[in-house]
Amino acid sequence: MTSLSILTLHGFLVFVGAELVFSLTPGPTVMLITAYGFKGGMRDAMAAVAGTQTGNTLWYVICVTGLGALVTASPMVFHAIRLLGAAYLVFLGMSALWKSRHTAIESLGPKLMGRPYIQALLTQMGNPKAILFFGALVPQFLDTHAPLLPQYVIMYAVTIIGEAIILTGYGVLAAMGGRSAGLASHAVWRERVSGLVMLSLGILAALYSA
């Protein structure tokens, strides 16, 4: 059993911490949720959260289906995928740290269509970084010598619960009129923290996968 396996306490805690930090970093759907919350209140914000979570679920199913096939068909290919995933996490970490050097915050929000659930779902499904993220993160915590389904369920539960807490928090802040406080004032430190976490996780994953 690998040191980062989700079936170990150490691996579980690392996965939970990584998921929470990643969820805190604003992306297209976070901007969408806060925009709906700021304009339409909690109802619209929660509808956008539900759409985002539906998109996450679909991407996750696509990801684990492909990973399960790789584990069965070619352990060597799966090992290569893990190394590529570790490299991608390092790249994301370095990109976030570089981005944190620029303090300018985008002031223009997304254009709202008036259907928060549908727009959030389409936004998340149209984001190729979602499948890349799941494809990079999930393999690092799999123990290929143990049943895969329970591991997928654990990681899915952590992801959905963590996302629900963070995204709902953004929605609440926006609905209360705190959009700028929720997104702009702490953007730099969020980028730095998430960058360090992704960079560290990528390096650890590469070492454990070697």
PDB file of N, CA and C in Angstrom, residues 16-76:
ATOM      1  N   VAL A  16      -7.758  15.213   1.888  1.00  0.00           N
ATOM      2  CA  VAL A  16      -8.733  16.174   2.420  1.00  0.00           C
ATOM      3  C   VAL A  16      -8.151  17.582   2.399  1.00  0.00           C
ATOM      4  N   GLY A  17      -6.917  17.728   2.878  1.00  0.00           N
ATOM      5  CA  GLY A  17      -6.287  19.047   2.904  1.00  0.00           C
ATOM      6  C   GLY A  17      -6.119  19.625   1.508  1.00  0.00           C
ATOM      7  N   ALA A  18      -5.668  18.793   0.569  1.00  0.00           N
ATOM      8  CA  ALA A  18      -5.477  19.255  -0.796  1.00  0.00           C
ATOM      9  C   ALA A  18      -6.800  19.681  -1.417  1.00  0.00           C
ATOM     10  N   GLU A  19      -7.832  18.890  -1.216  1.00  0.00           N
ATOM     11  CA  GLU A  19      -9.149  19.202  -1.778  1.00  0.00           C
ATOM     12  C   GLU A  19      -9.686  20.527  -1.238  1.00  0.00           C
ATOM     13  N   LEU A  20      -9.544  20.762   0.047  1.00  0.00           N
ATOM     14  CA  LEU A  20     -10.043  22.003   0.637  1.00  0.00           C
ATOM     15  C   LEU A  20      -9.294  23.223   0.099  1.00  0.00           C
ATOM     16  N   VAL A  21      -7.978  23.101  -0.020  1.00  0.00           N
ATOM     17  CA  VAL A  21      -7.188  24.220  -0.538  1.00  0.00           C
ATOM     18  C   VAL A  21      -7.537  24.488  -1.992  1.00  0.00           C
ATOM     19  N   PHE A  22      -7.666  23.418  -2.796  1.00  0.00           N
ATOM     20  CA  PHE A  22      -7.999  23.599  -4.205  1.00  0.00           C
ATOM     21  C   PHE A  22      -9.373  24.232  -4.362  1.00  0.00           C
ATOM     22  N   SER A  23     -10.308  23.838  -3.500  1.00  0.00           N
ATOM     23  CA  SER A  23     -11.672  24.379  -3.581  1.00  0.00           C
ATOM     24  C   SER A  23     -11.694  25.866  -3.252  1.00  0.00           C
ATOM     25  N   LEU A  24     -10.774  26.309  -2.408  1.00  0.00           N
ATOM     26  CA  LEU A  24     -10.737  27.718  -2.015  1.00  0.00           C
ATOM     27  C   LEU A  24     -10.251  28.627  -3.130  1.00  0.00           C
ATOM     28  N   THR A  25      -9.548  28.060  -4.112  1.00  0.00           N
ATOM     29  CA  THR A  25      -8.994  28.860  -5.194  1.00  0.00           C
ATOM     30  C   THR A  25     -10.064  29.131  -6.234  1.00  0.00           C
ATOM     31  N   PRO A  26     -10.415  30.386  -6.455  1.00  0.00           N
ATOM     32  CA  PRO A  26     -11.509  30.708  -7.382  1.00  0.00           C
ATOM     33  C   PRO A  26     -11.232  30.273  -8.813  1.00  0.00           C
ATOM     34  N   GLY A  27     -12.265  29.751  -9.463  1.00  0.00           N
ATOM     35  CA  GLY A  27     -12.208  29.386 -10.863  1.00  0.00           C
ATOM     36  C   GLY A  27     -13.433  29.945 -11.556  1.00  0.00           C
ATOM     37  N   PRO A  28     -13.693  29.538 -12.792  1.00  0.00           N
ATOM     38  CA  PRO A  28     -14.850  30.061 -13.538  1.00  0.00           C
ATOM     39  C   PRO A  28     -16.184  29.848 -12.826  1.00  0.00           C
ATOM     40  N   THR A  29     -16.387  28.654 -12.249  1.00  0.00           N
ATOM     41  CA  THR A  29     -17.672  28.399 -11.605  1.00  0.00           C
ATOM     42  C   THR A  29     -17.804  29.148 -10.279  1.00  0.00           C
ATOM     43  N   VAL A  30     -16.700  29.364  -9.592  1.00  0.00           N
ATOM     44  CA  VAL A  30     -16.751  30.160  -8.362  1.00  0.00           C
ATOM     45  C   VAL A  30     -17.162  31.591  -8.689  1.00  0.00           C
ATOM     46  N   MET A  31     -16.595  32.143  -9.749  1.00  0.00           N
ATOM     47  CA  MET A  31     -16.981  33.480 -10.179  1.00  0.00           C
ATOM     48  C   MET A  31     -18.463  33.520 -10.542  1.00  0.00           C
ATOM     49  N   LEU A  32     -18.934  32.444 -11.161  1.00  0.00           N
ATOM     50  CA  LEU A  32     -20.335  32.367 -11.563  1.00  0.00           C
ATOM     51  C   LEU A  32     -21.251  32.307 -10.341  1.00  0.00           C
ATOM     52  N   ILE A  33     -20.880  31.482  -9.365  1.00  0.00           N
ATOM     53  CA  ILE A  33     -21.681  31.342  -8.138  1.00  0.00           C
ATOM     54  C   ILE A  33     -21.766  32.668  -7.397  1.00  0.00           C
ATOM     55  N   THR A  34     -20.635  33.350  -7.265  1.00  0.00           N
ATOM     56  CA  THR A  34     -20.648  34.618  -6.543  1.00  0.00           C
ATOM     57  C   THR A  34     -21.432  35.687  -7.311  1.00  0.00           C
ATOM     58  N   ALA A  35     -21.342  35.645  -8.639  1.00  0.00           N
ATOM     59  CA  ALA A  35     -22.098  36.610  -9.435  1.00  0.00           C
ATOM     60  C   ALA A  35     -23.600  36.394  -9.262  1.00  0.00           C
ATOM     61  N   TYR A  36     -24.030  35.134  -9.292  1.00  0.00           N
ATOM     62  CA  TYR A  36     -25.453  34.841  -9.087  1.00  0.00           C
ATOM     63  C   TYR A  36     -25.880  35.187  -7.665  1.00  0.00           C
ATOM     64  N   GLY A  37     -25.029  34.886  -6.690  1.00  0.00           N
ATOM     65  CA  GLY A  37     -25.368  35.216  -5.307  1.00  0.00           C
ATOM     66  C   GLY A  37     -25.474  36.703  -5.084  1.00  0.00           C
ATOM     67  N   PHE A  38     -24.555  37.446  -5.681  1.00  0.00           N
ATOM     68  CA  PHE A  38     -24.540  38.895  -5.518  1.00  0.00           C
ATOM     69  C   PHE A  38     -25.762  39.543  -6.173  1.00  0.00           C
ATOM     70  N   LYS A  39     -26.191  38.970  -7.305  1.00  0.00           N
ATOM     71  CA  LYS A  39     -27.301  39.563  -8.047  1.00  0.00           C
ATOM     72  C   LYS A  39     -28.655  38.994  -7.651  1.00  0.00           C
ATOM     73  N   GLY A  40     -28.724  37.658  -7.456  1.00  0.00           N
ATOM     74  CA  GLY A  40     -30.015  37.015  -7.231  1.00  0.00           C
ATOM     75  C   GLY A  40     -30.220  36.427  -5.854  1.00  0.00           C
ATOM     76  N   GLY A  41     -29.207  36.482  -4.988  1.00  0.00           N
ATOM     77  CA  GLY A  41     -29.354  35.957  -3.637  1.00  0.00           C
ATOM     78  C   GLY A  41     -29.006  34.486  -3.508  1.00  0.00           C
ATOM     79  N   MET A  42     -29.287  33.915  -2.335  1.00  0.00           N
ATOM     80  CA  MET A  42     -28.877  32.555  -2.005  1.00  0.00           C
ATOM     81  C   MET A  42     -29.514  31.504  -2.918  1.00  0.00           C
ATOM     82  N   ARG A  43     -30.749  31.722  -3.325  1.00  0.00           N
ATOM     83  CA  ARG A  43     -31.424  30.716  -4.162  1.00  0.00           C
ATOM     84  C   ARG A  43     -30.668  30.506  -5.472  1.00  0.00           C
ATOM     85  N   ASP A  44     -30.320  31.595  -6.129  1.00  0.00           N
ATOM     86  CA  ASP A  44     -29.570  31.477  -7.373  1.00  0.00           C
ATOM     87  C   ASP A  44     -28.169  30.926  -7.131  1.00  0.00           C
ATOM     88  N   ALA A  45     -27.547  31.353  -6.043  1.00  0.00           N
ATOM     89  CA  ALA A  45     -26.207  30.862  -5.733  1.00  0.00           C
ATOM     90  C   ALA A  45     -26.209  29.359  -5.505  1.00  0.00           C
ATOM     91  N   MET A  46     -27.183  28.849  -4.763  1.00  0.00           N
ATOM     92  CA  MET A  46     -27.251  27.415  -4.484  1.00  0.00           C
ATOM     93  C   MET A  46     -27.584  26.617  -5.733  1.00  0.00           C
ATOM     94  N   ALA A  47     -28.381  27.203  -6.634  1.00  0.00           N
ATOM     95  CA  ALA A  47     -28.651  26.529  -7.903  1.00  0.00           C
ATOM     96  C   ALA A  47     -27.368  26.398  -8.718  1.00  0.00           C
ATOM     97  N   ALA A  48     -26.539  27.441  -8.679  1.00  0.00           N
ATOM     98  CA  ALA A  48     -25.255  27.394  -9.376  1.00  0.00           C
ATOM     99  C   ALA A  48     -24.312  26.386  -8.719  1.00  0.00           C
ATOM    100  N   VAL A  49     -24.344  26.297  -7.399  1.00  0.00           N
ATOM    101  CA  VAL A  49     -23.547  25.286  -6.690  1.00  0.00           C
ATOM    102  C   VAL A  49     -23.970  23.884  -7.123  1.00  0.00           C
ATOM    103  N   ALA A  50     -25.282  23.649  -7.201  1.00  0.00           N
ATOM    104  CA  ALA A  50     -25.789  22.336  -7.616  1.00  0.00           C
ATOM    105  C   ALA A  50     -25.343  21.999  -9.032  1.00  0.00           C
ATOM    106  N   GLY A  51     -25.365  22.994  -9.928  1.00  0.00           N
ATOM    107  CA  GLY A  51     -24.908  22.762 -11.292  1.00  0.00           C
ATOM    108  C   GLY A  51     -23.429  22.418 -11.349  1.00  0.00           C
ATOM    109  N   THR A  52     -22.649  23.117 -10.535  1.00  0.00           N
ATOM    110  CA  THR A  52     -21.212  22.846 -10.474  1.00  0.00           C
ATOM    111  C   THR A  52     -20.944  21.439  -9.958  1.00  0.00           C
ATOM    112  N   GLN A  53     -21.661  21.033  -8.932  1.00  0.00           N
ATOM    113  CA  GLN A  53     -21.474  19.708  -8.356  1.00  0.00           C
ATOM    114  C   GLN A  53     -21.894  18.603  -9.329  1.00  0.00           C
ATOM    115  N   THR A  54     -22.925  18.871 -10.111  1.00  0.00           N
ATOM    116  CA  THR A  54     -23.324  17.904 -11.139  1.00  0.00           C
ATOM    117  C   THR A  54     -22.215  17.743 -12.171  1.00  0.00           C
ATOM    118  N   GLY A  55     -21.626  18.868 -12.579  1.00  0.00           N
ATOM    119  CA  GLY A  55     -20.511  18.809 -13.512  1.00  0.00           C
ATOM    120  C   GLY A  55     -19.317  18.070 -12.932  1.00  0.00           C
ATOM    121  N   ASN A  56     -19.007  18.329 -11.664  1.00  0.00           N
ATOM    122  CA  ASN A  56     -17.916  17.620 -10.997  1.00  0.00           C
ATOM    123  C   ASN A  56     -18.161  16.116 -10.983  1.00  0.00           C
ATOM    124  N   THR A  57     -19.408  15.732 -10.710  1.00  0.00           N
ATOM    125  CA  THR A  57     -19.757  14.314 -10.665  1.00  0.00           C
ATOM    126  C   THR A  57     -19.551  13.652 -12.020  1.00  0.00           C
ATOM    127  N   LEU A  58     -19.996  14.307 -13.075  1.00  0.00           N
ATOM    128  CA  LEU A  58     -19.854  13.746 -14.420  1.00  0.00           C
ATOM    129  C   LEU A  58     -18.383  13.608 -14.802  1.00  0.00           C
ATOM    130  N   TRP A  59     -17.575  14.642 -14.520  1.00  0.00           N
ATOM    131  CA  TRP A  59     -16.153  14.566 -14.822  1.00  0.00           C
ATOM    132  C   TRP A  59     -15.471  13.467 -14.001  1.00  0.00           C
ATOM    133  N   TYR A  60     -15.896  13.327 -12.743  1.00  0.00           N
ATOM    134  CA  TYR A  60     -15.296  12.321 -11.874  1.00  0.00           C
ATOM    135  C   TYR A  60     -15.590  10.911 -12.392  1.00  0.00           C
ATOM    136  N   VAL A  61     -16.835  10.677 -12.801  1.00  0.00           N
ATOM    137  CA  VAL A  61     -17.210   9.363 -13.343  1.00  0.00           C
ATOM    138  C   VAL A  61     -16.401   9.056 -14.602  1.00  0.00           C
ATOM    139  N   ILE A  62     -16.268  10.036 -15.481  1.00  0.00           N
ATOM    140  CA  ILE A  62     -15.472   9.845 -16.696  1.00  0.00           C
ATOM    141  C   ILE A  62     -14.028   9.500 -16.341  1.00  0.00           C
ATOM    142  N   CYS A  63     -13.495  10.224 -15.366  1.00  0.00           N
ATOM    143  CA  CYS A  63     -12.100  10.014 -14.959  1.00  0.00           C
ATOM    144  C   CYS A  63     -11.871   8.621 -14.390  1.00  0.00           C
ATOM    145  N   VAL A  64     -12.664   8.222 -13.401  1.00  0.00           N
ATOM    146  CA  VAL A  64     -12.411   6.951 -12.717  1.00  0.00           C
ATOM    147  C   VAL A  64     -12.726   5.764 -13.612  1.00  0.00           C
ATOM    148  N   THR A  65     -13.643   5.925 -14.544  1.00  0.00           N
ATOM    149  CA  THR A  65     -13.919   4.846 -15.490  1.00  0.00           C
ATOM    150  C   THR A  65     -12.692   4.559 -16.343  1.00  0.00           C
ATOM    151  N   GLY A  66     -12.070   5.623 -16.829  1.00  0.00           N
ATOM    152  CA  GLY A  66     -10.860   5.456 -17.616  1.00  0.00           C
ATOM    153  C   GLY A  66      -9.692   4.932 -16.798  1.00  0.00           C
ATOM    154  N   LEU A  67      -9.558   5.423 -15.559  1.00  0.00           N
ATOM    155  CA  LEU A  67      -8.468   4.957 -14.697  1.00  0.00           C
ATOM    156  C   LEU A  67      -8.627   3.484 -14.349  1.00  0.00           C
ATOM    157  N   GLY A  68      -9.870   3.068 -14.075  1.00  0.00           N
ATOM    158  CA  GLY A  68     -10.117   1.660 -13.759  1.00  0.00           C
ATOM    159  C   GLY A  68      -9.725   0.751 -14.904  1.00  0.00           C
ATOM    160  N   ALA A  69     -10.019   1.186 -16.126  1.00  0.00           N
ATOM    161  CA  ALA A  69      -9.648   0.398 -17.299  1.00  0.00           C
ATOM    162  C   ALA A  69      -8.133   0.318 -17.446  1.00  0.00           C
ATOM    163  N   LEU A  70      -7.433   1.418 -17.153  1.00  0.00           N
ATOM    164  CA  LEU A  70      -5.973   1.416 -17.257  1.00  0.00           C
ATOM    165  C   LEU A  70      -5.331   0.503 -16.215  1.00  0.00           C
ATOM    166  N   VAL A  71      -5.853   0.550 -14.986  1.00  0.00           N
ATOM    167  CA  VAL A  71      -5.304  -0.302 -13.922  1.00  0.00           C
ATOM    168  C   VAL A  71      -5.401  -1.762 -14.325  1.00  0.00           C
ATOM    169  N   THR A  72      -6.535  -2.146 -14.921  1.00  0.00           N
ATOM    170  CA  THR A  72      -6.752  -3.539 -15.314  1.00  0.00           C
ATOM    171  C   THR A  72      -5.952  -3.920 -16.549  1.00  0.00           C
ATOM    172  N   ALA A  73      -5.921  -3.032 -17.536  1.00  0.00           N
ATOM    173  CA  ALA A  73      -5.324  -3.379 -18.820  1.00  0.00           C
ATOM    174  C   ALA A  73      -3.803  -3.223 -18.842  1.00  0.00           C
ATOM    175  N   SER A  74      -3.298  -2.166 -18.228  1.00  0.00           N
ATOM    176  CA  SER A  74      -1.863  -1.896 -18.324  1.00  0.00           C
ATOM    177  C   SER A  74      -1.353  -1.148 -17.106  1.00  0.00           C
ATOM    178  N   PRO A  75      -0.832  -1.874 -16.114  1.00  0.00           N
ATOM    179  CA  PRO A  75      -0.270  -1.215 -14.927  1.00  0.00           C
ATOM    180  C   PRO A  75       0.850  -0.234 -15.276  1.00  0.00           C
ATOM    181  N   MET A  76       1.624  -0.548 -16.333  1.00  0.00           N
ATOM    182  CA  MET A  76       2.720   0.343 -16.706  1.00  0.00           C
ATOM    183  C   MET A  76       2.196   1.674 -17.233  1.00  0.00           C
TER     184      MET A  76
END
